[in-house]
CSV table of C-alpha atoms in Angstrom, one decimal:
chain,number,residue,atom,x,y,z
S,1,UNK,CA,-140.2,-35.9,-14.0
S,2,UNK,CA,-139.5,-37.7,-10.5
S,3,UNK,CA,-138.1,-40.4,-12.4
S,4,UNK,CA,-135.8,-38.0,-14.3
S,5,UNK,CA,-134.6,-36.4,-11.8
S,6,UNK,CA,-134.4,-38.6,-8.5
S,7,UNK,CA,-133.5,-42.0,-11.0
S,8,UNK,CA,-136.1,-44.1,-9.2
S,9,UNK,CA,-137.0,-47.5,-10.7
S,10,UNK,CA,-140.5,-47.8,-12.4
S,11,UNK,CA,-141.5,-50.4,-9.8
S,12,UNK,CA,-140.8,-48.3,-7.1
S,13,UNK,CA,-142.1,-45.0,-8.6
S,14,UNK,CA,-145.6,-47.3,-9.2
S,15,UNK,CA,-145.8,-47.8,-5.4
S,16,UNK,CA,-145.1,-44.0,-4.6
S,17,UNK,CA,-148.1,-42.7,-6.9
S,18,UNK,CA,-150.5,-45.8,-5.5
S,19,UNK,CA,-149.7,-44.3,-2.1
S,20,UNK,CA,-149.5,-40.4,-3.1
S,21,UNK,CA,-152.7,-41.3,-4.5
S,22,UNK,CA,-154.0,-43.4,-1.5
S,23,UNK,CA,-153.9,-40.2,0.6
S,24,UNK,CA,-154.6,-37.5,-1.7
S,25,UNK,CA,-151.2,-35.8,-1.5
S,26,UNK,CA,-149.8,-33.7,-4.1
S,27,UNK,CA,-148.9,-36.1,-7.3
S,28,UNK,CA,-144.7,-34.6,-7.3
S,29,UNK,CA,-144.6,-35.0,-3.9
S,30,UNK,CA,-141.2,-37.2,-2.6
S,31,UNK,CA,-139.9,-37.6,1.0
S,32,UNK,CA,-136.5,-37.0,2.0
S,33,UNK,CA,-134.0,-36.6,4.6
S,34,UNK,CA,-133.7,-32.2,5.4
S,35,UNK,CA,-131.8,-33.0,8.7
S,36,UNK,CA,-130.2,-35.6,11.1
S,37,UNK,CA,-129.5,-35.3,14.8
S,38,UNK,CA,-126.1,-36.2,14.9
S,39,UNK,CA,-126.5,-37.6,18.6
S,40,UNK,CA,-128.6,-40.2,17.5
S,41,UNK,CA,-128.4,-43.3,15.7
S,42,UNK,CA,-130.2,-42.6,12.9
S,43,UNK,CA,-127.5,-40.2,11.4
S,44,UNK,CA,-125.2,-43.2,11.3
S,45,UNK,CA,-126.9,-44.2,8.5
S,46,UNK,CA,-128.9,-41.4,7.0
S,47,UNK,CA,-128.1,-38.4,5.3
S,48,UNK,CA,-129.1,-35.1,4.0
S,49,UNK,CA,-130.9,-35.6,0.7
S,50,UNK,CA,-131.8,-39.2,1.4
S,51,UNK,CA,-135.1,-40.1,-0.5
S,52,UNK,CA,-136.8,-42.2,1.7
S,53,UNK,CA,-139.1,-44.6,-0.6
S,54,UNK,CA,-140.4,-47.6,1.5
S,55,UNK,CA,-139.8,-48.7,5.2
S,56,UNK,CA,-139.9,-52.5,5.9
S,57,UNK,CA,-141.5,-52.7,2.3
S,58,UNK,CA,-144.2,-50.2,2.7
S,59,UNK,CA,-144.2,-47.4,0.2
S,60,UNK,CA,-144.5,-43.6,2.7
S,61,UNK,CA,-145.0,-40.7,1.1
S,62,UNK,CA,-145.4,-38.2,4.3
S,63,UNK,CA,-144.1,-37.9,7.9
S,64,UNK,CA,-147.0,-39.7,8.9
S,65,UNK,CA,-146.4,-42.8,7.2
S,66,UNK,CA,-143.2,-42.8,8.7
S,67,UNK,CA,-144.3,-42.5,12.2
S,68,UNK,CA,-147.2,-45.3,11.8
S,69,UNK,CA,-143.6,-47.8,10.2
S,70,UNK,CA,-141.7,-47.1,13.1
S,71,UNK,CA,-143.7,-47.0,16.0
S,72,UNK,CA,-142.9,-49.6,18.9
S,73,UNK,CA,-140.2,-50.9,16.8
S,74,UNK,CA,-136.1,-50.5,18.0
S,75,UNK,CA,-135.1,-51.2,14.1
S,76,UNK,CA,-136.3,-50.8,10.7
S,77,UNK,CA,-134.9,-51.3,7.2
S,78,UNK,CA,-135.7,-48.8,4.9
S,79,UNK,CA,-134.8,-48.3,1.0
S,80,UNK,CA,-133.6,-44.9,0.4
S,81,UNK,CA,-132.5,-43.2,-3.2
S,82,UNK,CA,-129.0,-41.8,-2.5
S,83,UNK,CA,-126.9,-40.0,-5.1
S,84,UNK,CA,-129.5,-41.6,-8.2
S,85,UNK,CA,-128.9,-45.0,-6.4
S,86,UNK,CA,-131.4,-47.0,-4.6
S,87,UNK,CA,-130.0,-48.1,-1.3
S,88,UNK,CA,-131.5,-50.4,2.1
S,89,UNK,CA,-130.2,-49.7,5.5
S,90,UNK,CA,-131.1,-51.1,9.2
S,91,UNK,CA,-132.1,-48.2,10.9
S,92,UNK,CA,-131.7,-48.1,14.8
S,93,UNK,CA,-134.6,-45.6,16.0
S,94,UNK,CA,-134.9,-43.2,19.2
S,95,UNK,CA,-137.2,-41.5,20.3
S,96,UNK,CA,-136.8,-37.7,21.7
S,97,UNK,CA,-137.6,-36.2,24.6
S,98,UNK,CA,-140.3,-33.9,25.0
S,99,UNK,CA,-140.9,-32.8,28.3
S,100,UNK,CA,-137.8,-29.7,28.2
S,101,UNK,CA,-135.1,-30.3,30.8
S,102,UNK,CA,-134.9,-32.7,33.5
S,103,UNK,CA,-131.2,-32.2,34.4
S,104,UNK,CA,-129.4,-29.3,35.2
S,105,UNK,CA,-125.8,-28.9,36.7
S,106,UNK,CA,-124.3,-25.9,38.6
S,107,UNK,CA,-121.0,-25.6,38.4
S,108,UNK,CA,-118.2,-22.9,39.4
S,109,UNK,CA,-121.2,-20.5,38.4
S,110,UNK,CA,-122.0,-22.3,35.0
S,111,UNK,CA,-125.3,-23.5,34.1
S,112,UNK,CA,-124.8,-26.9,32.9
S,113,UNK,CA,-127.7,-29.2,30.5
S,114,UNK,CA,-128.4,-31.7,27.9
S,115,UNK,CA,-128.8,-29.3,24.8
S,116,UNK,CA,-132.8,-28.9,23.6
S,117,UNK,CA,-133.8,-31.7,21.2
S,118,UNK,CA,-135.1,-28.9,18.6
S,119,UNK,CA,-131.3,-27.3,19.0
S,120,UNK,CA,-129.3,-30.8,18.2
S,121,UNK,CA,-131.9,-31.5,15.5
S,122,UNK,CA,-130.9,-28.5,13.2
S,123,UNK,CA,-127.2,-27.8,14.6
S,124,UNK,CA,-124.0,-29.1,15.0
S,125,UNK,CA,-123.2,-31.6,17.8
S,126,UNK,CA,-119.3,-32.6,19.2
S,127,UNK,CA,-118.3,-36.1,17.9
S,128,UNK,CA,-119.2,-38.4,20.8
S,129,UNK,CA,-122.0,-36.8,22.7
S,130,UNK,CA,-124.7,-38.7,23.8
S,131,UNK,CA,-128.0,-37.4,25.3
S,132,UNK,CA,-127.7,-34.1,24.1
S,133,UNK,CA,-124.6,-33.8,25.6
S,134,UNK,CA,-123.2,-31.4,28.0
S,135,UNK,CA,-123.7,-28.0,27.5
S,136,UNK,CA,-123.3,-24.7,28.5
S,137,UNK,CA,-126.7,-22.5,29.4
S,138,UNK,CA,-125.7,-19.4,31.7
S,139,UNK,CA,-122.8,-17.4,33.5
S,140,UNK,CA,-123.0,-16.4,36.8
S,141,UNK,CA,-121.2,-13.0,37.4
S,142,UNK,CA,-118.4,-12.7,39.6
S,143,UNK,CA,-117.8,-16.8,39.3
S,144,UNK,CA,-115.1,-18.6,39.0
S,145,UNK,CA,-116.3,-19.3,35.3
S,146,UNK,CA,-117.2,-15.8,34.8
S,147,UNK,CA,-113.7,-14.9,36.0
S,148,UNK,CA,-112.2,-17.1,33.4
S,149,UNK,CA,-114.5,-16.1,30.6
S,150,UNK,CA,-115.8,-19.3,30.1
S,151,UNK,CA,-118.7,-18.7,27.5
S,152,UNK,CA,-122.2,-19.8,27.3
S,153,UNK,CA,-124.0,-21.6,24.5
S,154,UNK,CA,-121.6,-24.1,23.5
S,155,UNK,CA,-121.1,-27.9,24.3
S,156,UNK,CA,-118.0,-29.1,27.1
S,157,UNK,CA,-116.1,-32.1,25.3
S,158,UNK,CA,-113.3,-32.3,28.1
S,159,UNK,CA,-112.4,-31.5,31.9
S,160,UNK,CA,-109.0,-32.1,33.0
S,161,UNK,CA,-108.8,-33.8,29.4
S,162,UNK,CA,-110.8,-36.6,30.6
S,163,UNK,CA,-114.1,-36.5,27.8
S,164,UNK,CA,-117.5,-36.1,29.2
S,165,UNK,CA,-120.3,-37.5,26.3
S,166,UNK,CA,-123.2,-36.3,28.9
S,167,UNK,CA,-124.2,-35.3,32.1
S,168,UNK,CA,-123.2,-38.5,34.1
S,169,UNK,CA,-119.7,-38.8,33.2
S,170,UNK,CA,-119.7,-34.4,33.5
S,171,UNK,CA,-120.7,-35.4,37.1
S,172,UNK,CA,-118.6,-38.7,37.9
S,173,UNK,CA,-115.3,-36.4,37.0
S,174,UNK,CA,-116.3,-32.8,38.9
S,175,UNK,CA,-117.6,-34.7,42.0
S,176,UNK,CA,-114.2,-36.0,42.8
S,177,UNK,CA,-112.4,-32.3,42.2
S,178,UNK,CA,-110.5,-30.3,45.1
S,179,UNK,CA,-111.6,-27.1,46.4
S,180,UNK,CA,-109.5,-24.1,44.8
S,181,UNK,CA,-108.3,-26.5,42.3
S,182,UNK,CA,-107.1,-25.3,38.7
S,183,UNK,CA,-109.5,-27.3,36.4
S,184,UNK,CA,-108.8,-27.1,32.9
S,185,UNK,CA,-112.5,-26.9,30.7
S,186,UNK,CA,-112.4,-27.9,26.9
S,187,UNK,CA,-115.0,-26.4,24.8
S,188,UNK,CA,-116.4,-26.5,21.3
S,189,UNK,CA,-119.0,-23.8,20.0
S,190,UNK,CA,-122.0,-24.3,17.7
S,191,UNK,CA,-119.5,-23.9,15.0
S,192,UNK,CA,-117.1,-26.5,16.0
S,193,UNK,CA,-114.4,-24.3,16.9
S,194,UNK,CA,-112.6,-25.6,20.1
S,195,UNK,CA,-110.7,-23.5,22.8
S,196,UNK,CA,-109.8,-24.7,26.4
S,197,UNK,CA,-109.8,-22.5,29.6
S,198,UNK,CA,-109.0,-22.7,32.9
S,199,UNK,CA,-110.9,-22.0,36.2
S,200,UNK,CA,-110.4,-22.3,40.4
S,201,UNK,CA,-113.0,-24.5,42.2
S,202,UNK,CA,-114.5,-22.4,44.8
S,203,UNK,CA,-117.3,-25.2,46.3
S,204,UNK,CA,-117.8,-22.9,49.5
S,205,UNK,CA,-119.3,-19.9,47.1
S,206,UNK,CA,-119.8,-22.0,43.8
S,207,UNK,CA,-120.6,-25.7,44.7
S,208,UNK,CA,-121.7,-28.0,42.4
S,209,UNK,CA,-125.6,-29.3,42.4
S,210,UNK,CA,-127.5,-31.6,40.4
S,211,UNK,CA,-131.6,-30.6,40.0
S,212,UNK,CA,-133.5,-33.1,38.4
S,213,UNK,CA,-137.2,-33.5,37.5
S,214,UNK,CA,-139.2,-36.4,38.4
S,215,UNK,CA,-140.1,-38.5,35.7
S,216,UNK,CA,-143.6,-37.5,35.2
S,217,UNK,CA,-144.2,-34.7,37.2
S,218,UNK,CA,-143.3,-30.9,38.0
S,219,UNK,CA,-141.2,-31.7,40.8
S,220,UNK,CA,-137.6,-31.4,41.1
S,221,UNK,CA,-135.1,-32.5,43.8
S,222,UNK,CA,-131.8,-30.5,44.6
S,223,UNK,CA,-128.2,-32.6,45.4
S,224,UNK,CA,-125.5,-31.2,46.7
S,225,UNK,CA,-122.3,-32.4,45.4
S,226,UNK,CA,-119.2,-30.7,47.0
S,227,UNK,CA,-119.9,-28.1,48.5
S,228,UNK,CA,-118.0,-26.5,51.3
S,229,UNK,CA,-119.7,-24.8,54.8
């Protein structure tokens, strides 16, 4: 019935069962692709659906078989079943961070991170962000974002139309803005819908700061980026 349905040669279907077998998993059991990350590389070349049959030439038939193929390894080639077709692809891998947030940004009263890993993984992401991007976690009232209605939860694309992929180039464009200057925000929401408001700099109630965690630990520093005494 696998082979009915999924079109997979009888040579490859052979090396499935040995290994379904091999580790006492259910005998209809297949593995395939139920989401990409669209910030990383593998979604270049994988896609919903995908029936993953071998990696580098060894049959996996769970996630863990996976994980023990790719580990310590920057590329693999893997031979998928797409649309009733067997296909091989290079795949770049990445691995995820798992130690929460190490960057955050306040700006004009905005809350300002890479999105959660979990999040990108079963959501939308804007074309072009890397490293989970730049987006948007709290409000403060009375702000100059709050007085423009600037929302929370969705990604920044754009600042003075100049595109920001992550939190460096987010940083390397505000950091060089003028106090109680009109600065033009571009937005897109979880469901890819994009609007564009406009805000005040006020760095000597609302400065910007970057907090980041040290790469190990608990600790965090605090830098000051323009803020006015």
């Amino acid at each position: 019935k696998v082979k009915d349905v999924y079109k997979i040669s009888a040579e490859r279907l052979d090396m499935l069962k040995k290994r379904i077998k091999e580790k006492k998993l259910d005998r209809k059991h297949v593995l395939s692709v139920s989401r990409v990350m669209t910030s990383y590389p593998p979604a270049d070349v994988l896609e919903i659906g995908d029936i993953i049959l071998n990696i580098n030439g060894f049959p996996v038939a769970d996630v863990e078989d996976v994980e023990d193929q790719v580990k310590g390894k920057s590329k693999v080639t893997v031979t998928i079943q797409r649309n009733q077709e067997e296909k091989t692809v290079d795949v770049i891998t990445a691995s995820l961070p798992i130690a929460g947030t190490s960057q955050v940004v306040a700006f004009a009263g905005l809350s300002i991170q890479p999105i959660f890993p979990h999040v990108a993984f079963s959501s939308f992401m804007p074309e072009g962000a890397e490293n989970g991007g730049v987006f948007i976690v709290r409000r403060m009232s009375g702000s100059p974002a709050d007085q423009s209605r600037i929302p929370t939860n969705v990604w920044i694309t754009h600042v003075n139309d100049n595109p920001v992929k992550n939190i460096d180039d987010f940083l390397e464009i505000v950091t060089n803005l003028e106090n109680n200057s009109d600065t033009r925000i571009k937005i897109v929401t979880r469901q890819g819908v994009s609007r564009a408001y406009t805000l005040k700099t006020d760095f000597h109630y609302f400065g910007t700061q970057l907090l980041e965690r040290k790469v190990g630990t608990t600790d965090w520093t605090n830098q000051s980026i323009n803020n006015e005494v």
